[in-house]
GROMACS .gro file of C-alpha atoms in nm:
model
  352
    1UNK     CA    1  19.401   9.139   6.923
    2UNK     CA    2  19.460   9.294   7.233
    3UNK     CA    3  19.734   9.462   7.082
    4UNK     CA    4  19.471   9.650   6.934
    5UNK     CA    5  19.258   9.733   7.120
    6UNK     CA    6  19.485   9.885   7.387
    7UNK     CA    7  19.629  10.107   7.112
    8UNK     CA    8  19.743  10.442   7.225
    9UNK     CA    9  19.526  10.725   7.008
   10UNK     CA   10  19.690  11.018   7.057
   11UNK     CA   11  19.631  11.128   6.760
   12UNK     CA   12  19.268  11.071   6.759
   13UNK     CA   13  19.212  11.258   7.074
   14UNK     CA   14  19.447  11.505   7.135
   15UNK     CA   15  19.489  11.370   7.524
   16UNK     CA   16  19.826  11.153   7.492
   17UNK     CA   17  19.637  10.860   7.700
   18UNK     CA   18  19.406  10.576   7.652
   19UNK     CA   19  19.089  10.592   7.467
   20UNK     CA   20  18.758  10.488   7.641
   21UNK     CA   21  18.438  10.537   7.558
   22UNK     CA   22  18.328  10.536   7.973
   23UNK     CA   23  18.561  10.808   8.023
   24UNK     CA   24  18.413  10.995   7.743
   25UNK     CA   25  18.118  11.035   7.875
   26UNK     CA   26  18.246  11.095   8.191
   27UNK     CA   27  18.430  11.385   8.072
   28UNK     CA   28  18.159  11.533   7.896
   29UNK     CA   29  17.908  11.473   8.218
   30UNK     CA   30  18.109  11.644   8.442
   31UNK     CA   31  18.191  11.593   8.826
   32UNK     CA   32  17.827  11.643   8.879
   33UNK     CA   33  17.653  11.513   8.584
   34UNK     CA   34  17.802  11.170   8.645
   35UNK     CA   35  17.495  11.095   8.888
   36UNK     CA   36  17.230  11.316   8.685
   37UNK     CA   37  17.096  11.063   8.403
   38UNK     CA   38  17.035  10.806   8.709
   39UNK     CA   39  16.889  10.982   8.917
   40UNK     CA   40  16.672  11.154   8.698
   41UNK     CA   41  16.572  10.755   8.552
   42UNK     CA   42  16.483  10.643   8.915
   43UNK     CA   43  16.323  10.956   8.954
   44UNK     CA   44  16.095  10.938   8.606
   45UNK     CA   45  16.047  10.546   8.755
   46UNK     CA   46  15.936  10.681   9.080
   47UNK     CA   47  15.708  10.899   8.974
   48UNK     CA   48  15.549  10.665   8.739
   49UNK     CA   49  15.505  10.410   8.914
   50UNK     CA   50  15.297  10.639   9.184
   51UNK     CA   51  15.083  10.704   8.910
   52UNK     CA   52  15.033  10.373   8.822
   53UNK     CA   53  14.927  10.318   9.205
   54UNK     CA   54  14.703  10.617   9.183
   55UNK     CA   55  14.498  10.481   8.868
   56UNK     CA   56  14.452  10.148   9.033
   57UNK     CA   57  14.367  10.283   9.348
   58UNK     CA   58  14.072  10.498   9.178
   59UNK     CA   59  13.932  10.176   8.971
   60UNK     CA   60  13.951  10.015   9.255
   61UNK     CA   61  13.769  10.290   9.472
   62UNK     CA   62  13.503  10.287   9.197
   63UNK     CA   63  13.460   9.916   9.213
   64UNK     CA   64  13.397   9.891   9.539
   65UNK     CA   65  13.130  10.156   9.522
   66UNK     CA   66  12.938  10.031   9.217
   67UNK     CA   67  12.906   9.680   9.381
   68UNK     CA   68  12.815   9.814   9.697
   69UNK     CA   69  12.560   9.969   9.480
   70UNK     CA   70  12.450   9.664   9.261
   71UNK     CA   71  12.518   9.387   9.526
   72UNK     CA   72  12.157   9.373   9.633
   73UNK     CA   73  11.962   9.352   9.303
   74UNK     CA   74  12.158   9.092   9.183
   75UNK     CA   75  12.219   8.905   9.546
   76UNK     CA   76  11.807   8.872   9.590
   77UNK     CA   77  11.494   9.130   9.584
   78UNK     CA   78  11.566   9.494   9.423
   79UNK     CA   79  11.356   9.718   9.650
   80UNK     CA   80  11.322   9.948   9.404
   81UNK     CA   81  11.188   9.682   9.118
   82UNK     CA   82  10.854   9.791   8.973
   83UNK     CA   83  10.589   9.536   9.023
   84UNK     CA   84  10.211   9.540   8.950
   85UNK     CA   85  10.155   9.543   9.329
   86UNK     CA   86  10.352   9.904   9.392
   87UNK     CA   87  10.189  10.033   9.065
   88UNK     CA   88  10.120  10.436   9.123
   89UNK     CA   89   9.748  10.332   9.144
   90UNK     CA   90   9.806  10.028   9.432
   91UNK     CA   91  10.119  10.232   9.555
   92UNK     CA   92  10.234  10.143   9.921
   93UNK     CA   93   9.997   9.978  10.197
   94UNK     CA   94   9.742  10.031  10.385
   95UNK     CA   95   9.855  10.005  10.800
   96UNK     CA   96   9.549   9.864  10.966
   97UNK     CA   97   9.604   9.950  11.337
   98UNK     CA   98   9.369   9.738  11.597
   99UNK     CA   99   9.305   9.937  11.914
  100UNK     CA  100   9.105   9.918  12.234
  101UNK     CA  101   9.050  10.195  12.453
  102UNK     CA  102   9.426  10.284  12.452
  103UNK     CA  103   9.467  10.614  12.275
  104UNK     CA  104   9.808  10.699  12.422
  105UNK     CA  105   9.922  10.388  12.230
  106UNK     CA  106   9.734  10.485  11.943
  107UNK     CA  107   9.871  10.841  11.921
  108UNK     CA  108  10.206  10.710  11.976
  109UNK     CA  109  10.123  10.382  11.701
  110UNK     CA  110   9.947  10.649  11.417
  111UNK     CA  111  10.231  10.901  11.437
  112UNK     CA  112  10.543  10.639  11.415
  113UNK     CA  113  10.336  10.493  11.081
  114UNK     CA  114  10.298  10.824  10.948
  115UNK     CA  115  10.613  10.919  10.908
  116UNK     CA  116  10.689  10.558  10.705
  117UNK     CA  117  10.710  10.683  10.335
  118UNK     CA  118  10.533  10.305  10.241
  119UNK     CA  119  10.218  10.439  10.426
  120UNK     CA  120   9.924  10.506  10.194
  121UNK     CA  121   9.678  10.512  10.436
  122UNK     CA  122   9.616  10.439  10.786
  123UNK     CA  123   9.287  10.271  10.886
  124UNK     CA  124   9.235  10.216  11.290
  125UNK     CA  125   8.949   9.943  11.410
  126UNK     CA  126   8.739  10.125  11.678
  127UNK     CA  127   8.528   9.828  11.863
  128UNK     CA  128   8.426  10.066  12.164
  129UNK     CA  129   8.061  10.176  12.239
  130UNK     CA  130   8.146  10.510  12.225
  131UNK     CA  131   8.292  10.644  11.885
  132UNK     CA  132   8.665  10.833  11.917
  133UNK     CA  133   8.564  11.215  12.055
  134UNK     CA  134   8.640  11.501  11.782
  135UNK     CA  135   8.954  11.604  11.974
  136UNK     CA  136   9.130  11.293  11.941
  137UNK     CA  137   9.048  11.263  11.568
  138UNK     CA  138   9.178  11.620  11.529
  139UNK     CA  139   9.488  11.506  11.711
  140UNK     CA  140   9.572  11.193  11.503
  141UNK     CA  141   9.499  11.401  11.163
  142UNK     CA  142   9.717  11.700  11.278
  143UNK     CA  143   9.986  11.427  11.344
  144UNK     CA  144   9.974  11.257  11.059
  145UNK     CA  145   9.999  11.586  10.827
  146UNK     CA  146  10.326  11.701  11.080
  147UNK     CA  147  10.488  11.352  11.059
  148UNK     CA  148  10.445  11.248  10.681
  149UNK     CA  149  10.745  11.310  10.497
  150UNK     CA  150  10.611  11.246  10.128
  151UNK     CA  151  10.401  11.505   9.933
  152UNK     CA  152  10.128  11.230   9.921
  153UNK     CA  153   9.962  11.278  10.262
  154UNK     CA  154   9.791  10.932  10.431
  155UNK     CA  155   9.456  10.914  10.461
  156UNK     CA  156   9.322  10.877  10.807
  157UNK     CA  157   8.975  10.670  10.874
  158UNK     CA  158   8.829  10.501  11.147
  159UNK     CA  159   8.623  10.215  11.070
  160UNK     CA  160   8.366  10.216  11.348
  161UNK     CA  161   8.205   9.910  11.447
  162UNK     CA  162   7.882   9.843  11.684
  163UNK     CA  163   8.004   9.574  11.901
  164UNK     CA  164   8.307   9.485  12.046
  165UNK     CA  165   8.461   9.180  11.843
  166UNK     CA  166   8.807   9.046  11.730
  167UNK     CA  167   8.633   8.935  11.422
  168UNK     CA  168   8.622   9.342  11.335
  169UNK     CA  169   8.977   9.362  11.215
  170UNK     CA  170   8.948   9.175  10.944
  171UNK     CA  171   8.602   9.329  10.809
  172UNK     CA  172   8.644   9.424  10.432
  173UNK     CA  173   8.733   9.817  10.366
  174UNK     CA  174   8.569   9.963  10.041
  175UNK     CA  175   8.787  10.215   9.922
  176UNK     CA  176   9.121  10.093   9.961
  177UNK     CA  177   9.418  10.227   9.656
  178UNK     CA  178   9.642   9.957   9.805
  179UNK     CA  179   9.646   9.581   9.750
  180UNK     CA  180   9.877   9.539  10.103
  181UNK     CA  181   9.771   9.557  10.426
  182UNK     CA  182   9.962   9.562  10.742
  183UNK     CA  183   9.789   9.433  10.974
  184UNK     CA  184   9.925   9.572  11.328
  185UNK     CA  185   9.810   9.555  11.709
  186UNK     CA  186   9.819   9.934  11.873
  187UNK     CA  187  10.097   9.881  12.092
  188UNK     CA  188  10.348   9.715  11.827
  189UNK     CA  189  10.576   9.950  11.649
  190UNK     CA  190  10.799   9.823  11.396
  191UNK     CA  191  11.062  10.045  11.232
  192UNK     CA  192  10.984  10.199  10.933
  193UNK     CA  193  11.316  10.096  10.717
  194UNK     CA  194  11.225   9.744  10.888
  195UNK     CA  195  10.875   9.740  10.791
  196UNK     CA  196  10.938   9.873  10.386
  197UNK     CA  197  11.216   9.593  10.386
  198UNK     CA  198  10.900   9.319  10.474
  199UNK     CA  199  10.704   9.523  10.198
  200UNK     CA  200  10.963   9.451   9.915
  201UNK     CA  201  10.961   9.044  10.059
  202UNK     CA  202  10.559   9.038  10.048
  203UNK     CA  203  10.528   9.176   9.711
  204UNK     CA  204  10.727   8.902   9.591
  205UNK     CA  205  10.518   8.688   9.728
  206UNK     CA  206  10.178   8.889   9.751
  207UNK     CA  207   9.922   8.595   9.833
  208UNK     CA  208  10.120   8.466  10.155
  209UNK     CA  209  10.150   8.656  10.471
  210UNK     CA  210  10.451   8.792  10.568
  211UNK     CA  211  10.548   8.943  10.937
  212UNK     CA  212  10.720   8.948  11.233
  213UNK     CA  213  10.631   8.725  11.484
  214UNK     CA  214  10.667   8.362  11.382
  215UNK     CA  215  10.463   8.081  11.522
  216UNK     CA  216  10.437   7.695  11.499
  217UNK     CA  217  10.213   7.390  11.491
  218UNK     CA  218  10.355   7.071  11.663
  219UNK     CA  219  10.199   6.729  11.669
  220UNK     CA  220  10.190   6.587  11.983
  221UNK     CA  221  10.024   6.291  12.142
  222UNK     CA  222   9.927   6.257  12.479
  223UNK     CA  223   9.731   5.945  12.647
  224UNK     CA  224   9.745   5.772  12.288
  225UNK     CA  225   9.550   6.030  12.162
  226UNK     CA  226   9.713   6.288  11.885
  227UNK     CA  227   9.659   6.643  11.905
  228UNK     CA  228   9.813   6.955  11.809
  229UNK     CA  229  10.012   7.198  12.013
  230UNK     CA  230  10.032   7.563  11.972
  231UNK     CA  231  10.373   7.652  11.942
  232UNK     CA  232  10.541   8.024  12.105
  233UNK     CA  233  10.839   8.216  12.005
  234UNK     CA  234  11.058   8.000  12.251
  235UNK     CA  235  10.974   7.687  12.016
  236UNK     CA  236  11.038   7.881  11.725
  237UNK     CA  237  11.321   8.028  11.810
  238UNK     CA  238  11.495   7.596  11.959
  239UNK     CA  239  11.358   7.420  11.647
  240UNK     CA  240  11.461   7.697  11.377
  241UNK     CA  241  11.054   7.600  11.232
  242UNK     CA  242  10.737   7.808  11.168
  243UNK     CA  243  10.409   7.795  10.989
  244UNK     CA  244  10.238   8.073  11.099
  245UNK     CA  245  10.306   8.442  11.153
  246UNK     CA  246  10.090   8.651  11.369
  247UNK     CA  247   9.871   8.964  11.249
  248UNK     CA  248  10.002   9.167  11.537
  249UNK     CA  249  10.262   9.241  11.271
  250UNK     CA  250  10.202   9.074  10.912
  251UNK     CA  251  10.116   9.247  10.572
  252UNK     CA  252   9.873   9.039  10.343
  253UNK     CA  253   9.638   9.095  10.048
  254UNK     CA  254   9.363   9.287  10.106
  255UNK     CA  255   9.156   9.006   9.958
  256UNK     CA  256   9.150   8.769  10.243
  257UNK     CA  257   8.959   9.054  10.481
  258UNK     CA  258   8.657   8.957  10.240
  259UNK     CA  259   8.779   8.594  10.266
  260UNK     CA  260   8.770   8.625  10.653
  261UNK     CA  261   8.427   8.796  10.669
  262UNK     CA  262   8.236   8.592  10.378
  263UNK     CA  263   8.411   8.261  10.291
  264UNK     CA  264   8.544   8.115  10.611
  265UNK     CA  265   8.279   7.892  10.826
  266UNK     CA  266   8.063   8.120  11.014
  267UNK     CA  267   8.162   7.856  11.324
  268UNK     CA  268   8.554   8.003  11.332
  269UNK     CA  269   8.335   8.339  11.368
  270UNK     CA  270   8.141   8.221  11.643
  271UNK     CA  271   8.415   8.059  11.837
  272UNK     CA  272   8.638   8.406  11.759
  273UNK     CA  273   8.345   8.626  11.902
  274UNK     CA  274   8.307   8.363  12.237
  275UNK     CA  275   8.639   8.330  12.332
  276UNK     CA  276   8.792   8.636  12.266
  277UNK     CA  277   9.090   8.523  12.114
  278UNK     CA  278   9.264   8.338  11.790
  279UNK     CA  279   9.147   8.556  11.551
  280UNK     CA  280   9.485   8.588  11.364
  281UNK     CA  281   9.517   8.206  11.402
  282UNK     CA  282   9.252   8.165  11.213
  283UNK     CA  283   9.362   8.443  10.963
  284UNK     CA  284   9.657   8.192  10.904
  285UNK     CA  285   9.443   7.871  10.842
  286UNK     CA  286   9.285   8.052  10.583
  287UNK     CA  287   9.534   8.218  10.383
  288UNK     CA  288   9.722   7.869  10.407
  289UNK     CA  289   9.419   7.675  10.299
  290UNK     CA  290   9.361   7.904   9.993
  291UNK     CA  291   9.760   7.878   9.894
  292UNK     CA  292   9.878   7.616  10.034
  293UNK     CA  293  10.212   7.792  10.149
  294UNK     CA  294  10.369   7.852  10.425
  295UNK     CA  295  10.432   8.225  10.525
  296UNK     CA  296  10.723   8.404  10.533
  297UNK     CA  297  10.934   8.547  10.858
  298UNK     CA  298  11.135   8.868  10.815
  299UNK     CA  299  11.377   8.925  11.039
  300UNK     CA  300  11.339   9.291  11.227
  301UNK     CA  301  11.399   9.454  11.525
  302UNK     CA  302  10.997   9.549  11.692
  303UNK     CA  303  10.924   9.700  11.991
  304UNK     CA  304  10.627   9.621  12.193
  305UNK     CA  305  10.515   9.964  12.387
  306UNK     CA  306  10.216   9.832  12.612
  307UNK     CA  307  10.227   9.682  12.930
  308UNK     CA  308  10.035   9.326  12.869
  309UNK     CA  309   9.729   9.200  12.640
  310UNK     CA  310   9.599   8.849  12.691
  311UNK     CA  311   9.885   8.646  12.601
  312UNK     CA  312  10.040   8.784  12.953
  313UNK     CA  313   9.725   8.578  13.070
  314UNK     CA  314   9.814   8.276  13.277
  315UNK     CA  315   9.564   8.019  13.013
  316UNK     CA  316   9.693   8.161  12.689
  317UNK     CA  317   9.847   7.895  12.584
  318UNK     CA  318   9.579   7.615  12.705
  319UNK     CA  319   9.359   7.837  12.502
  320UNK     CA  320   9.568   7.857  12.200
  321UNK     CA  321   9.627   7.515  12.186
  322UNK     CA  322   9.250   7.434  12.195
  323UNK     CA  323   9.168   7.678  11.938
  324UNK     CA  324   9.458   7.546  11.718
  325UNK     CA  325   9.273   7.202  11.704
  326UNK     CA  326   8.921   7.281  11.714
  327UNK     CA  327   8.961   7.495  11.404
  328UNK     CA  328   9.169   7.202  11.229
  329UNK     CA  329   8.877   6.950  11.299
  330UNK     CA  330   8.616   7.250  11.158
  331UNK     CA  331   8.850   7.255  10.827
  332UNK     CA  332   8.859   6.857  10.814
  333UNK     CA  333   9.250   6.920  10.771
  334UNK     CA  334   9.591   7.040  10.872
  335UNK     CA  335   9.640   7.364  10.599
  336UNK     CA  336   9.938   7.479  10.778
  337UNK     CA  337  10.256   7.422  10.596
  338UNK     CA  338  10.637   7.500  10.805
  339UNK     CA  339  10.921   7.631  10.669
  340UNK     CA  340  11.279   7.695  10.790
  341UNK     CA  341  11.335   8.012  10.600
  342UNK     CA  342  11.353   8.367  10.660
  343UNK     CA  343  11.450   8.705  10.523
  344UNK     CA  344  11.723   8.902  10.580
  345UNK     CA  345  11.797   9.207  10.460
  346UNK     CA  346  12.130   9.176  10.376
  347UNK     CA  347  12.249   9.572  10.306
  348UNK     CA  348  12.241   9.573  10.668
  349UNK     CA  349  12.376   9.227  10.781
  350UNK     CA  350  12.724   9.133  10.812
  351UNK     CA  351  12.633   8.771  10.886
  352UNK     CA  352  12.260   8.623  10.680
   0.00000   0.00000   0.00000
């Protein structure tokens, strides 16, 4: 057999030696062309394969930025879901700024909630004897018309009241296209991506309160008798608990200002209008009572641009404590409810 195949073919091809297919082809090829069908094979590999790395790279690419894109409707609230509350006729809310005799805070407060696009109007509680002078309303309506950046200007109003009483801002307003209200003190200014964030939270939950600065109720007993203690952001901020959130800084339904003024006991009034204080502690008992919730804490950077107000006082928390209790014996109950959670808006949070 091996005879045979070593058989010399010069016959066959004319060259007097052995026959080989390999040196064939080499002869054919070339010195040169030996290399040529190889190379160009690794080359055609080469190339495709950098196309293949290409394609993937751009699906992946387009991945990425669809999810980035989706992640937060399908993670928790779509800002951007229609809801009955942000219906064109109850579009946006109503900023309800409380101020006394501090207009450089109020100038400074009215033009930083203009410029919010959530703002549908901007209503400011004037308590002083003397009604705002024509310059300063000319002021704050020039500056809200400079600083609004949606076609749909804000309406500014002052809602003038006789007497000076903390009870005033939560009066009922007739007139109002929005069913939110952000309740805000004149020298609290909370960013407006921060505060349209806490918008899209409270119309998911538009009969509780929802703000920014948390507080709690603790029970506490002291000389066998058991009492209630008003609890700060230091409390808060140890036990990780809340039930209340201050109206310095909360949005809630417009309905409870004719809650406040007609339906709570005339004694949480009184006591408002005596001691000067706990007004938005008794805003929480009664949006608690009526849902028997607790509110809800969104987390947000606010800054506080006035020098002190009466919790710098050296009593305030003597007198929030007492308040605290003598409200909860006036109700014949405990309506607060705590909670341990709190929103994040997590498009801008690495950690939530």
């Amino acid at each position: 057999m091996s005879t045979l195949i070593t058989i010399r073919e010069a016959s066959l091809n004319g060259n007097g030696g052995d026959y080989s297919p390999a040196k064939e082809k080499a002869a054919n090829r070339g010195v040169y062309g030996a290399r040529s069908p190889l190379l160009h094979r690794r080359l055609r590999l080469l190339v495709g394969g950098a196309k293949y790395k290409l394609i993937l790279l751009f699906f992946l690419v387009t991945a990425a930025y669809l999810l980035s894109s989706k992640i937060s409707p399908f993670m928790g609230w779509n800002p951007h879901y229609p809801s009955s509350v942000s219906s064109p006729s109850r579009g946006g809310y109503t900023v309800l700024i409380n101020t006394w005799k501090r207009n450089t805070l109020l100038k400074q407060s009215v033009a930083h909630y203009a410029s919010c696009q959530g703002t549908d109007a901007i209503h400011v509680v004037w308590s002083e004897v003397d009604p705002p002078s024509y310059k300063l309303r000319d002021y704050l309506k020039k500056m809200v018309q400079k600083k609004s950046q949606t076609a749909h200007k804000p309406n500014l109003r002052f809602d003038l009241n006789e007497e000076d009483n903390l009870n005033n801002r939560f009066k009922p307003i007739q007139d109002l296209r929005t069913d939110a209200i952000f309740s805000v003190d004149d020298d609290v200014i909370v960013p407006c991506r921060t505060l349209d964030f806490a918008f899209t939270v409270w119309q998911t939950a538009p009969l509780t309160m929802v703000g920014f600065v948390p507080r709690m109720h603790w029970l506490d007993e002291e000389n066998d008798v058991v009492h209630y203690r008003y609890g700060g952001w230091w409390s808060v901020w140890w036990m990780g608990t809340y039930s209340m959130v201050l109206s310095k800084a909360a949005f809630f339904h417009k309905k409870y200002l004719e809650l406040y003024t007609k339906k709570m006991p005339s004694s949480i009034h009184d006591y408002v209008s005596r001691e000067r204080n706990c007004e938005d502690i008794a805003m929480s008992l009664l949006v608690a009572n009526a849902t028997g919730a607790p509110p809800i804490w969104v987390k947000g950077k606010i800054y506080e641009i006035g020098s002190s107000g009466i919790s710098s006082l050296k009593d305030h928390s003597d007198k929030r404590n007492k308040c605290l209790n003598d409200f909860v014996s006036l109700y014949g109950a405990m309506p607060l409810a705590s909670t341990n959670a709190k929103a994040v808006d997590a498009r801008y949070e690495w950690f939530w």
